[in-house]
XYZ file of C-alpha atoms in Angstrom:
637
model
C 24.927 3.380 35.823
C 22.677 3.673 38.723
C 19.600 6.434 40.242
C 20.410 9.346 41.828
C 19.032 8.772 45.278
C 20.097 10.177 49.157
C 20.014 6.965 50.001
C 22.867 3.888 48.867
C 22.297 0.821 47.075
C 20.805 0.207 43.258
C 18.219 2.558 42.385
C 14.316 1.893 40.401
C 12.310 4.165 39.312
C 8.470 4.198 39.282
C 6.902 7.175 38.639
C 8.037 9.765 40.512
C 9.479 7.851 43.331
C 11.897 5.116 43.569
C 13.111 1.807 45.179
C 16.226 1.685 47.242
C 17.502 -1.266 47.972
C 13.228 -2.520 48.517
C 12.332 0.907 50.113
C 10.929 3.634 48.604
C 12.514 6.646 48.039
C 12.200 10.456 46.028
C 14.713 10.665 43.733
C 17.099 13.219 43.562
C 15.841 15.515 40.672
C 18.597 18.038 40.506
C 21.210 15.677 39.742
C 18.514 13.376 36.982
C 16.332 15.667 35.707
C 12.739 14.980 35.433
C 12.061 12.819 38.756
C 8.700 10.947 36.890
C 10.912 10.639 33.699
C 12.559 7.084 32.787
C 15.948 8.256 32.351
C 15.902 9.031 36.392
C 16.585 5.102 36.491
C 20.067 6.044 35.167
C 23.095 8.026 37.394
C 25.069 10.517 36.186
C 25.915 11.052 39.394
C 25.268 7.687 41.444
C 24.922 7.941 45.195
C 28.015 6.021 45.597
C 25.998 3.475 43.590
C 26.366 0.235 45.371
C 27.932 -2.079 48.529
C 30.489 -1.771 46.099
C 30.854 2.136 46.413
C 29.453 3.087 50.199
C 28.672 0.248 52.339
C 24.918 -0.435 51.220
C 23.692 -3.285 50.297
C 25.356 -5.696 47.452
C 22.855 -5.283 44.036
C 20.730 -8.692 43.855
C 22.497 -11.618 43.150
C 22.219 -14.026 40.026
C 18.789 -15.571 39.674
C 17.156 -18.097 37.864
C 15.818 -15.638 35.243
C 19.202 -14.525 35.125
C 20.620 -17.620 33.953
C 18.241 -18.369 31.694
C 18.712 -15.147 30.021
C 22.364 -15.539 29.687
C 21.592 -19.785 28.394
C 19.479 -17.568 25.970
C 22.465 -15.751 24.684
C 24.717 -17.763 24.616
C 22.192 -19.827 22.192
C 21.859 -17.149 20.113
C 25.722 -17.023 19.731
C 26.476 -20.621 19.094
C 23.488 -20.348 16.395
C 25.404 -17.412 14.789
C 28.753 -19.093 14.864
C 27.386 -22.122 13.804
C 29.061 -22.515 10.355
C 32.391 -22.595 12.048
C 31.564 -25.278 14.950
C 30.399 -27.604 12.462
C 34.239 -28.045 11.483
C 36.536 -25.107 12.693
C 39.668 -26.545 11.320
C 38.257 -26.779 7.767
C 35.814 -23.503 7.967
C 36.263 -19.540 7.466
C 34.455 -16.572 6.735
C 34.088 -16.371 3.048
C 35.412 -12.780 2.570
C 38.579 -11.689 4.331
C 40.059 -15.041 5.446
C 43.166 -13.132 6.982
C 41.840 -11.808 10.040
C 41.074 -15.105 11.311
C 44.636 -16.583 10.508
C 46.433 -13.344 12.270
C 44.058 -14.234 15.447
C 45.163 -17.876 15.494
C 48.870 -17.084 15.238
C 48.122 -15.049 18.417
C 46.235 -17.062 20.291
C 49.756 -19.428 19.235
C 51.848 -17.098 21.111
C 49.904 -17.167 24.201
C 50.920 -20.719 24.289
C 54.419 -19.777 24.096
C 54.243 -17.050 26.657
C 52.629 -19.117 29.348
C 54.619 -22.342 28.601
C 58.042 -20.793 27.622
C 57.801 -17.590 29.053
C 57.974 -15.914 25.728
C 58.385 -12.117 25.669
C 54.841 -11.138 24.911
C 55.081 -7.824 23.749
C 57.151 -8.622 20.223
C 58.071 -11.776 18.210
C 59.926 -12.610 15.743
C 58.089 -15.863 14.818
C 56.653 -13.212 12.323
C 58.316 -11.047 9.934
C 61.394 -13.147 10.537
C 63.856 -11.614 11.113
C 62.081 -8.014 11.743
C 59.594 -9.065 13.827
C 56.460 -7.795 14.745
C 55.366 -5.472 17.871
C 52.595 -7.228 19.541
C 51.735 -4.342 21.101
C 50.982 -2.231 17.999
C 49.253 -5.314 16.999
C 45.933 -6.483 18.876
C 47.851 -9.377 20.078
C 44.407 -10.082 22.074
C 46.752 -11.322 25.401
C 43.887 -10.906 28.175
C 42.212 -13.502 25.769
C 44.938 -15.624 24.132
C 46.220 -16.859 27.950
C 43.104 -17.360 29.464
C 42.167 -19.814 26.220
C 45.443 -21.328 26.546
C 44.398 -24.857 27.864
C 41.749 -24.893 24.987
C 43.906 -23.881 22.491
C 46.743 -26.672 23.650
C 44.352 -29.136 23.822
C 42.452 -28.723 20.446
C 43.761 -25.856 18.629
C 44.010 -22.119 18.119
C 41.128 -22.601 15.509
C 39.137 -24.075 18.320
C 40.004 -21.538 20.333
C 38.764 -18.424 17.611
C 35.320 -19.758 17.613
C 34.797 -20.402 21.474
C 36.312 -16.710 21.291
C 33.856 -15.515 18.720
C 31.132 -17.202 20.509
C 31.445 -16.141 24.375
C 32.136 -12.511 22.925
C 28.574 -11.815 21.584
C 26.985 -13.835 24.323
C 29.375 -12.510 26.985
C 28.744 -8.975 25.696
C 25.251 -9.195 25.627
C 24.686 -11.372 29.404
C 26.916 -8.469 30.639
C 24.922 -5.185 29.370
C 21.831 -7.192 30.616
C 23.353 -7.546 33.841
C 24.241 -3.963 34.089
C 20.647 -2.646 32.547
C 18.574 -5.102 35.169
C 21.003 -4.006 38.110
C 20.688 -0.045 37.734
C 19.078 1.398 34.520
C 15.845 -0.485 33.979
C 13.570 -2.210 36.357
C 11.609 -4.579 33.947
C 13.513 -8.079 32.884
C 12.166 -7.039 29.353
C 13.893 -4.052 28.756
C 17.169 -5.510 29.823
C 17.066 -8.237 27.724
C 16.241 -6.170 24.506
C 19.020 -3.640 25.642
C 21.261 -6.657 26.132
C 20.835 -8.312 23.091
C 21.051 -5.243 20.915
C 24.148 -4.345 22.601
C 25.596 -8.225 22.042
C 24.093 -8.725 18.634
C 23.967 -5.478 16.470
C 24.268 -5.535 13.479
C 28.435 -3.981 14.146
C 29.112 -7.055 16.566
C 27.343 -9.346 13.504
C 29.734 -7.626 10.922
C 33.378 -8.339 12.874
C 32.227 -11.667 14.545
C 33.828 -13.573 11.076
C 37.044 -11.256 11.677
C 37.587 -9.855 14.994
C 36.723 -11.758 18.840
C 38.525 -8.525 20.226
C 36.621 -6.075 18.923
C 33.236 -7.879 19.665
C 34.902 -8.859 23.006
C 33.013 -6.043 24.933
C 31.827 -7.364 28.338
C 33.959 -5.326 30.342
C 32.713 -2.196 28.902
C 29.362 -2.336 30.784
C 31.189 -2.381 33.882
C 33.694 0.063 32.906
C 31.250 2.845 32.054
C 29.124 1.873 35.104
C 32.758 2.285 37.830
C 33.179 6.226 36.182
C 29.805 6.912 37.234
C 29.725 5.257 40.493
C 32.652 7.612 41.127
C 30.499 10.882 40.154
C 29.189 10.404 43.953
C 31.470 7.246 45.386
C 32.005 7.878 48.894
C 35.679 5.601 48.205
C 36.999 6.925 45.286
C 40.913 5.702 46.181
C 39.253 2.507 46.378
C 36.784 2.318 43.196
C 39.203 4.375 41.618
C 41.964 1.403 42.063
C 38.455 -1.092 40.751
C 38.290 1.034 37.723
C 41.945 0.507 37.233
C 41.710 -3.410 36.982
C 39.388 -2.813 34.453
C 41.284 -0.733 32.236
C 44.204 -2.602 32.256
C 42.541 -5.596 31.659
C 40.432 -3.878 28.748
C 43.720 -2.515 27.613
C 44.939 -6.171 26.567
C 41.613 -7.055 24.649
C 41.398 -4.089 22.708
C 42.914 -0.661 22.972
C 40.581 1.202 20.074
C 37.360 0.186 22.073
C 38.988 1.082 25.345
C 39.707 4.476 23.807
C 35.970 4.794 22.174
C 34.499 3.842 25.674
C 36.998 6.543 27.695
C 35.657 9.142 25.538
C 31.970 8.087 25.365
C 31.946 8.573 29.471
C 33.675 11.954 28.732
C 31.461 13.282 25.973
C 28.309 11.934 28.071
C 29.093 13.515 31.528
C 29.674 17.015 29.797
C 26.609 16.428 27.745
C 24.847 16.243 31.365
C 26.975 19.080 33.335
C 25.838 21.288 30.080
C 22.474 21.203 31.311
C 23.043 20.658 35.056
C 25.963 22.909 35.412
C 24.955 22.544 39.360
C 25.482 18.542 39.397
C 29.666 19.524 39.089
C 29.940 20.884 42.578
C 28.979 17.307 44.014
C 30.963 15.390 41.834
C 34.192 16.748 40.752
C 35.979 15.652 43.977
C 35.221 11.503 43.866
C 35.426 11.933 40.202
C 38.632 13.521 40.545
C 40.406 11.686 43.119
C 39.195 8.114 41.326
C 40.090 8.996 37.387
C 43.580 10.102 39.394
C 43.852 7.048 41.310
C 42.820 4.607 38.052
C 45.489 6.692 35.890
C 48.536 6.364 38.365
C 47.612 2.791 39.198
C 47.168 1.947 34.999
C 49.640 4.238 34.107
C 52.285 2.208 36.468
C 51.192 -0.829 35.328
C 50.863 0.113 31.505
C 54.301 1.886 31.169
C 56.023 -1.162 30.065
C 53.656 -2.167 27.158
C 52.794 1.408 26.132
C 56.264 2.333 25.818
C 57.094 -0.737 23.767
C 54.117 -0.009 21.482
C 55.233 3.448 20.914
C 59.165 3.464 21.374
C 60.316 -0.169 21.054
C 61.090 -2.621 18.224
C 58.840 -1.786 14.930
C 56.890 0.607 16.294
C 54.624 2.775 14.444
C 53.035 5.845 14.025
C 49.708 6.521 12.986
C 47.595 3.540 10.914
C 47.878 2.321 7.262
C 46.386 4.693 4.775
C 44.549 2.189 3.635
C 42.079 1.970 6.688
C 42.623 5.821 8.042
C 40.209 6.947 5.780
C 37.370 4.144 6.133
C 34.193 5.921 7.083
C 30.435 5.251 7.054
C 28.170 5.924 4.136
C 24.976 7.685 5.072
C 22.641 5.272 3.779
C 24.768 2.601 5.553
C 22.805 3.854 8.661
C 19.293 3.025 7.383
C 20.415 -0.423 5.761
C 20.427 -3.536 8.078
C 23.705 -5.046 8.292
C 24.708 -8.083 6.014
C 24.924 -11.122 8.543
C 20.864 -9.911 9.283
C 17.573 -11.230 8.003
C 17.121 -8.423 6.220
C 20.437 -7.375 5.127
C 22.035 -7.947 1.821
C 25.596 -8.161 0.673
C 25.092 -6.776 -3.059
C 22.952 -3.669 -0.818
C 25.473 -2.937 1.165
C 28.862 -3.080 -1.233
C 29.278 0.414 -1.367
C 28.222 1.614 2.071
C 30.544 0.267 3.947
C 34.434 0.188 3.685
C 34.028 -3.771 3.520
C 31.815 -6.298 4.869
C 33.935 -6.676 8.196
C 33.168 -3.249 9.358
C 29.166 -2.664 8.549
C 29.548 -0.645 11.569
C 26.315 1.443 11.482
C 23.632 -0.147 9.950
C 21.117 -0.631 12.130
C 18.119 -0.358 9.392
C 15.471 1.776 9.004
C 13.155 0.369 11.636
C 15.581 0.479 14.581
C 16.326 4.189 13.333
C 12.837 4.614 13.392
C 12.038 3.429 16.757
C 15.337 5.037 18.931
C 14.547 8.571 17.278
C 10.859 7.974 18.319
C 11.832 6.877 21.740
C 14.152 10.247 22.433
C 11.125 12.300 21.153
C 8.856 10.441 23.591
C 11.517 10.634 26.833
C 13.099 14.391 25.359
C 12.296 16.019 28.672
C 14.700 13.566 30.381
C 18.164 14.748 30.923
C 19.533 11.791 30.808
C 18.047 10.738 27.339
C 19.322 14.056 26.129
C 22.571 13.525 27.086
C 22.424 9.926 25.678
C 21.077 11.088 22.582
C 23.888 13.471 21.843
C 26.494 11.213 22.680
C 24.859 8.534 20.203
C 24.879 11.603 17.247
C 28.364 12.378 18.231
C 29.629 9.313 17.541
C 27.677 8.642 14.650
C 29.071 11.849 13.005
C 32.652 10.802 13.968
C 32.007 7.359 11.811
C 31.307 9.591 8.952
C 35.012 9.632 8.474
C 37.087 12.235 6.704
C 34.795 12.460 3.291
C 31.126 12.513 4.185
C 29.432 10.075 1.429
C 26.252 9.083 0.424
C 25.367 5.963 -1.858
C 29.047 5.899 -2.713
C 29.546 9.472 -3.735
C 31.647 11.668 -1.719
C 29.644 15.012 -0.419
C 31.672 16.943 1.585
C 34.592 16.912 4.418
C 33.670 15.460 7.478
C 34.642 16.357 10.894
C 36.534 13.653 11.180
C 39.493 15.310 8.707
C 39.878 17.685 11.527
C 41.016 14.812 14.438
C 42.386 12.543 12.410
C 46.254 13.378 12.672
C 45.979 13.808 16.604
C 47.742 11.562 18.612
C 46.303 7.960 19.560
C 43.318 9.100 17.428
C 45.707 8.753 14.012
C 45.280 5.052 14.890
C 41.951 4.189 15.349
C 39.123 3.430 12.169
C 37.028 6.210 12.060
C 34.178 3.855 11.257
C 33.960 1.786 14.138
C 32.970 4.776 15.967
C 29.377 3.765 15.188
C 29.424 0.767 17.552
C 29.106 3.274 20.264
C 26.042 4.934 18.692
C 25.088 0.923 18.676
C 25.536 0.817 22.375
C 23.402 4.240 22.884
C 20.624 3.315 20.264
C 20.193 -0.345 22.551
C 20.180 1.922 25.808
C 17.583 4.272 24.804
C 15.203 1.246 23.235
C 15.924 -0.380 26.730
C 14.912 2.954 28.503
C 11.624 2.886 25.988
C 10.589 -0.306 27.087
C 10.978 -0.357 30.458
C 8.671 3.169 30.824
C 6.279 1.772 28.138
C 6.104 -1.231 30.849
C 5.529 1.304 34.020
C 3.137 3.166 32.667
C -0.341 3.650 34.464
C -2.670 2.953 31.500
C -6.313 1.435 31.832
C -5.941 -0.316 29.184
C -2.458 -1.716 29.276
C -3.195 -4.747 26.909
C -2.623 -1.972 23.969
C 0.455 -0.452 25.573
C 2.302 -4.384 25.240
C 0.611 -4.264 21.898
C 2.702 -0.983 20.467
C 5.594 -1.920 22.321
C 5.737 -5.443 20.597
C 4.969 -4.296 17.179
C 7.445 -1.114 18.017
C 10.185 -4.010 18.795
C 9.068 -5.969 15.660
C 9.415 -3.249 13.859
C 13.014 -2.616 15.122
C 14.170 -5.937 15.718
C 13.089 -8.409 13.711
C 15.165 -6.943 10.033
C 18.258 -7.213 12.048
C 18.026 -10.578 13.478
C 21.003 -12.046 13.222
C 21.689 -15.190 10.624
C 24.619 -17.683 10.325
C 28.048 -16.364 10.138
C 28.956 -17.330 5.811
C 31.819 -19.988 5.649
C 33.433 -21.370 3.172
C 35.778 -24.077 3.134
C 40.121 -23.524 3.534
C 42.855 -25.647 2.939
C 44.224 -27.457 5.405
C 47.154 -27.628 6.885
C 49.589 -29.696 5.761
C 50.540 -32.905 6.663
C 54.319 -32.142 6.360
C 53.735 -30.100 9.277
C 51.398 -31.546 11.546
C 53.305 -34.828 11.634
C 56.323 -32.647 12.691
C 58.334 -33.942 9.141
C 59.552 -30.169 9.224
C 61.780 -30.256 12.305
C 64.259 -32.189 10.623
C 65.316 -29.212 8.323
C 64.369 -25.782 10.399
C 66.627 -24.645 13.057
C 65.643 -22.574 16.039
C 67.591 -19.399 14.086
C 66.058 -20.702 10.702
C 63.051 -19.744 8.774
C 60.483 -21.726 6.965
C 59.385 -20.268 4.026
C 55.454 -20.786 2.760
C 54.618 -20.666 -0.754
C 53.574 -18.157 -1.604
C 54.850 -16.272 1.031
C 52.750 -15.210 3.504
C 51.194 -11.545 3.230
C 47.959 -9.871 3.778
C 46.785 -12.218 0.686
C 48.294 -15.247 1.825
C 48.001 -16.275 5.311
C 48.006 -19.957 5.342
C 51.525 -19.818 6.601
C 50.892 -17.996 9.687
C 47.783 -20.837 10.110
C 50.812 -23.813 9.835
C 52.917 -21.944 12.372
C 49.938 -21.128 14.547
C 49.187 -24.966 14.381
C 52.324 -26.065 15.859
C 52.334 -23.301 18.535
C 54.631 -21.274 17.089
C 57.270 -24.187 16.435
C 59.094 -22.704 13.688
C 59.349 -19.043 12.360
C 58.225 -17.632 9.053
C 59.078 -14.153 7.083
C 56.283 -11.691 5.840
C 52.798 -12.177 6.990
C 49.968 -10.039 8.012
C 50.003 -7.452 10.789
C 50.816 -3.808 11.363
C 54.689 -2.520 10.963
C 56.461 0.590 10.442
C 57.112 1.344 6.450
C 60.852 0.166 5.776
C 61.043 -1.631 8.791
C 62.121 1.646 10.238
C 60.407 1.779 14.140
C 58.550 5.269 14.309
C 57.522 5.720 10.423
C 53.930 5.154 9.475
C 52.432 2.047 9.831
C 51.379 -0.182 6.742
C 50.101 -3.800 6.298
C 53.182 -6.048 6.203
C 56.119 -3.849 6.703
C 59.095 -3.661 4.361
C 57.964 -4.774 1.012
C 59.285 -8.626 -0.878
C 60.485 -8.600 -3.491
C 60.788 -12.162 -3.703
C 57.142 -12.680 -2.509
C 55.972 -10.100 -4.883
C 57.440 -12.333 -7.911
C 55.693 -15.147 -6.826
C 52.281 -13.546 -5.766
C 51.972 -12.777 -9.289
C 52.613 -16.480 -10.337
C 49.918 -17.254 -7.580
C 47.469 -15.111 -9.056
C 47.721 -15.160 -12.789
C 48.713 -18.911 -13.171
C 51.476 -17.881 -15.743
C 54.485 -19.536 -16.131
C 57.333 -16.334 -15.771
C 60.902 -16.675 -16.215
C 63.382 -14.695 -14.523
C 66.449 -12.450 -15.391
C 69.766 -12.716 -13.355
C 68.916 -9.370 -11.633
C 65.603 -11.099 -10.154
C 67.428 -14.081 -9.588
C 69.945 -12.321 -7.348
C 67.533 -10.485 -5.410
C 65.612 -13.529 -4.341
C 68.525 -15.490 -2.886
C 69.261 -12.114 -1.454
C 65.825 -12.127 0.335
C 66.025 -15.960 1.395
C 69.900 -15.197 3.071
C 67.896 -12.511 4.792
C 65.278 -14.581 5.995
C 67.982 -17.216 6.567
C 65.498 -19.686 4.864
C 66.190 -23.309 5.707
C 63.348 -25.073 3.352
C 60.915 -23.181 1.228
C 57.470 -25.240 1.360
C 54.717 -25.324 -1.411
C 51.628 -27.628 -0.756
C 51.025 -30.296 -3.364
C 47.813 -28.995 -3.705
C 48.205 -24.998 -3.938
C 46.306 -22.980 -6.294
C 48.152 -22.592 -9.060
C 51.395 -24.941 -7.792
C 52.961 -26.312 -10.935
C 53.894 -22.921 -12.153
C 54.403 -21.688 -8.547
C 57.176 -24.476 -8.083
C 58.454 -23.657 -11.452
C 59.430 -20.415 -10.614
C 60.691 -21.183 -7.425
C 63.212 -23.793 -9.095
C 64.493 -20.746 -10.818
C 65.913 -20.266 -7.969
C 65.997 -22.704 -5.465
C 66.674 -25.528 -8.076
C 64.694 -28.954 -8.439
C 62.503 -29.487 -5.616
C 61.508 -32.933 -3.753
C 58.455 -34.237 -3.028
C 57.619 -35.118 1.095
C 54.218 -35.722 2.041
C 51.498 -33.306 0.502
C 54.181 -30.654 -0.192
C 56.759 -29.747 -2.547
C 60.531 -28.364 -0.893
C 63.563 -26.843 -1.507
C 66.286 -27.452 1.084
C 68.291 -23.974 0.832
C 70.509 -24.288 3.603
C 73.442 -24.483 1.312
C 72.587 -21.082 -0.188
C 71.816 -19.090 2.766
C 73.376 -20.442 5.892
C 74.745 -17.098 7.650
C 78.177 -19.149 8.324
C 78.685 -19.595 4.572
């Protein structure tokens, strides 16, 4: 995002004149509004924006300040993920511990792709012998490879914690970048925007969970290339940059990708709406560089798109049990959980669950970004941020407006919901793009607060810090909760397991591994992949049928189902021949060559009961109980 100006090069604003490239300059009012106005630091249209876009200039290069901002945030993250570093073999977040096991059996097949040039759009290493499409998965690949050498060296486990950790920091040293280089021109500003964009309370709330949602420093420079091509005097050329970006966006995270596209959409016609005469000079770059990025990402996304919509257990449309997640309206004025201020037992019915607190920013941030559009309202470009910020924020209302819990009325949501590419996205993680606006406008705040021409400007820092305080200080972010996990077996660490499992074999966890029970897909992950396992947690068509609706785990066990309840309840069960039968059924299936209960499960002694019900007497190696079942279910018998 950059100034309007006649001349090239990044763009700041002071008064009612700017600084191009160290020269002043008028900016261009018809295409940013209100020339004295703040928001005339930000382009709808840039003037080609940068060296990068006409020939000017290059922006200023990294500085000391700048490094030290970025040490700063990357501080910030490592005190936030803290709880994990201190022993990320043995330590997970203490609600939800299956997001975390999914992203390490990922990061697992990275390994494999790079090293053994593993298809890396489907495995069956999962969901043996269905498999799993890694493409309707967030299979996190633009991540996973790049962490490969860390992950081979010390662990996927290792590698989900430097992943949670250079996410927020990355996220928030790139936004800061971006905001210092062509929005704002005080350091201040961009480091509030920065870190608000890095550590709001949404990036707090999936850091436990998810490094590819909170994985957002490309999106800075993503929304920043469609505006340099309002007025780019090379749009084949920053049309093929935006491309890159996409594509390499694309393989983080698809849903933010597709939240991002449509933020730059929604904001541009929120500006053309009230400069209908900015269009004339920019719907030829724009034009010619949205077409260029779309052939260019199209070509190169064909493949993996038409996997993730055509090819092995595809889906269509997400889980029921997430399409409906929305926001609560009071979860806007709460601060989020992981936050000073926040509070778990506040927040348990505001949010779908504690891994998407997606809009609670708390009632002092509220207070101080609707005070900061009322104070910069004659500024287009607030305007236009403003609305896209509301949009968004009525989008995460999701299809049943609530409030405190208690459903209200439809939401707009119910209306968009069965469209294509938007029947897969969680309606409530829409509000991390209000996130991004609120930390924009506060940014825009501060920095005119800091140009202002006051006598007295000892009491304009004065409002500003206590407006900050105000804002800030209830969502300052704490230590990530942890809580201990089991770890993984010695029986397969040491490798004892390759004398029974076959490369067309399965081993089978106990229990076996599902949404609930994920330590399975943590013992494969551990070995990189070594062996393969049936069930586990991900995203699959219903049935197993490629093209029905998606739900977590695929076809249901029946045989794991048995046993979950054993898991759960403790209770010693015996089974009928019927049940009997159908387990062996499920294990030839599987083509199970040793099922594999730790020693010390929850709940083992009845667990291996009822497995011997089947499997017959097992045998003690290591820390773990097995059954050798090659006898029952080899496919050649």
């Amino acid at each position: 995002m950059e100034a309007a100006s006649a001349a090239p090069g990044p763009v700041r604003t002071s008064g009612s004149t700017a600084t191009v490239n160290g020269t002043a300059a008028t900016a261009d009012s018809t295409v940013t509004g209100d020339a004295a106005g703040t928001g005339s630091a930000v382009a709808t249209a840039p003037a080609a924006g940068s060296a990068a876009s006409d020939g000017g200039r290059p922006a200023r290069r990294l500085n000391r300040r700048d490094l030290l901002v970025f040490g700063a945030f990357l501080l910030g993250a490592i005190w936030v993920t803290s709880p994990i570093w201190m022993d990320p073999q043995g330590r997970v977040a203490s609600l939800y511990k299956s997001d975390p096991a999914q992203v390490q059996f990922f990061l697992a097949h990275s390994v494999r792709v790079v090293l053994h040039g593993e298809f890396p759009f489907y495995t069956d290493f999962l969901n043996y012998p269905d498999g799993v499409n890694l493409m309707a998965n967030t299979s996190i690949l633009a991540l996973g490879i790049p962490m490969v050498p860390v992950t081979l060296l010390f662990g996927p486990a290792v590698s989900f914690v430097v992943l949670v950790t250079l996410g927020l920091a990355g996220t928030a040293s790139a936004w800061y970048y971006m905001l210092s280089r062509h929005i704002v021109s005080t350091p201040a500003a961009a480091i509030v925007g920065g870190w608000l964009c890095g550590f709001s309370p949404a990036m707090l709330s999936h850091a436990s969970w998810h490094p590819n949602i909170i994985s957002q420093f490309l999106l800075p420079f993503i929304v920043w290339r469609v505006l340099v091509l309002t007025r780019s005097r090379r749009p084949i050329r920053d049309g093929l940059i935006l491309a890159a970006l996409v594509v390499y966006q694309m393989f983080i995270n698809e849903e933010i990708l597709l939240f991002t596209a449509m933020a730059c959409g929604i904001f541009l016609l929120a500006v053309l709406a009230q400069r209908p005469g900015a269009w004339s000079a920019a719907w030829r770059p724009l034009g010619i560089g949205v077409a260029t990025c779309a052939v260019v990402a199209g070509a190169l996304l064909a493949y993996p798109l038409y996997i993730q919509f055509a090819g092995p257990m595809a889906y269509h449309g997400l889980s029921d049990a997430v399409r409906d997640y929305g926001n609560d309206l009071m979860g806007f004025f709460n601060p989020g959980s992981p936050t000073i201020g926040g509070s778990r037992r506040s927040n348990v019915e505001l949010a779908p669950n504690y891994s998407e607190e997606n809009a609670f920013f708390g009632w002092g941030l509220l207070l101080v970004a609707v005070g900061a559009v009322l104070w910069m309202r004659r500024d287009l470009i607030v305007r236009a941020l403003a609305f896209t910020g509301v949009f968004y924020a009525v989008l995460s209302l999701g299809e049943v407006v609530s409030y405190w819990g208690r459903d209200l009325f439809p939401g707009p949501w119910e209306l968009l919901v069965r469209l294509p590419l938007l029947n897969a996205v969680v309606p409530t993680r829409f509000g991390m793009i209000t996130s991004v606006v609120i930390a924009i406008v506060v940014a825009l705040a501060v920095d005119r607060a800091a140009r202002l021409r006051q006598p007295d400007r000892s009491t304009v820092r004065a409002v500003t810090a206590f407006a900050l305080v105000v804002a800030l200080l209830p969502i300052a972010p704490m230590p990530l909760r942890m809580v201990s996990r089991p770890e993984v077996p010695d029986f397969i660490t040491s490798g004892a397991w390759q004398e029974y499992v076959a490369a067309d074999q399965a081993l089978v966890p106990i229990p076996v591994p599902s949404m609930g029970h994920t330590d399975g897909m943590r013992w494969a992950a551990s070995t990189n992949l070594g062996f393969r396992i049936p069930g586990g947690y991900f995203l699959a068509p219903r049935n197993a049928n490629s093209g029905d609706p998606g739900r977590f785990g695929g076809r249901r066990s029946g045989f794991g189902a048995m046993l979950d309840e054993v898991a759960a309840t403790g209770r010693s069960v015996t089974y009928d021949d019927r049940e009997r039968r159908r387990g062996l059924d499920e294990l030839r299936h599987w083509n199970a060559a040793i099922l594999v209960l730790p020693v010390d499960q929850g709940n083992a002694e009845p667990l291996r009961l009822a497995v011997e019900q089947f499997a017959g007497p097992a045998q003690r190696v290591q820390d773990v109980w097995i059954w050798d079942v090659r006898a029952l279910t080899s496919r050649q018998g």
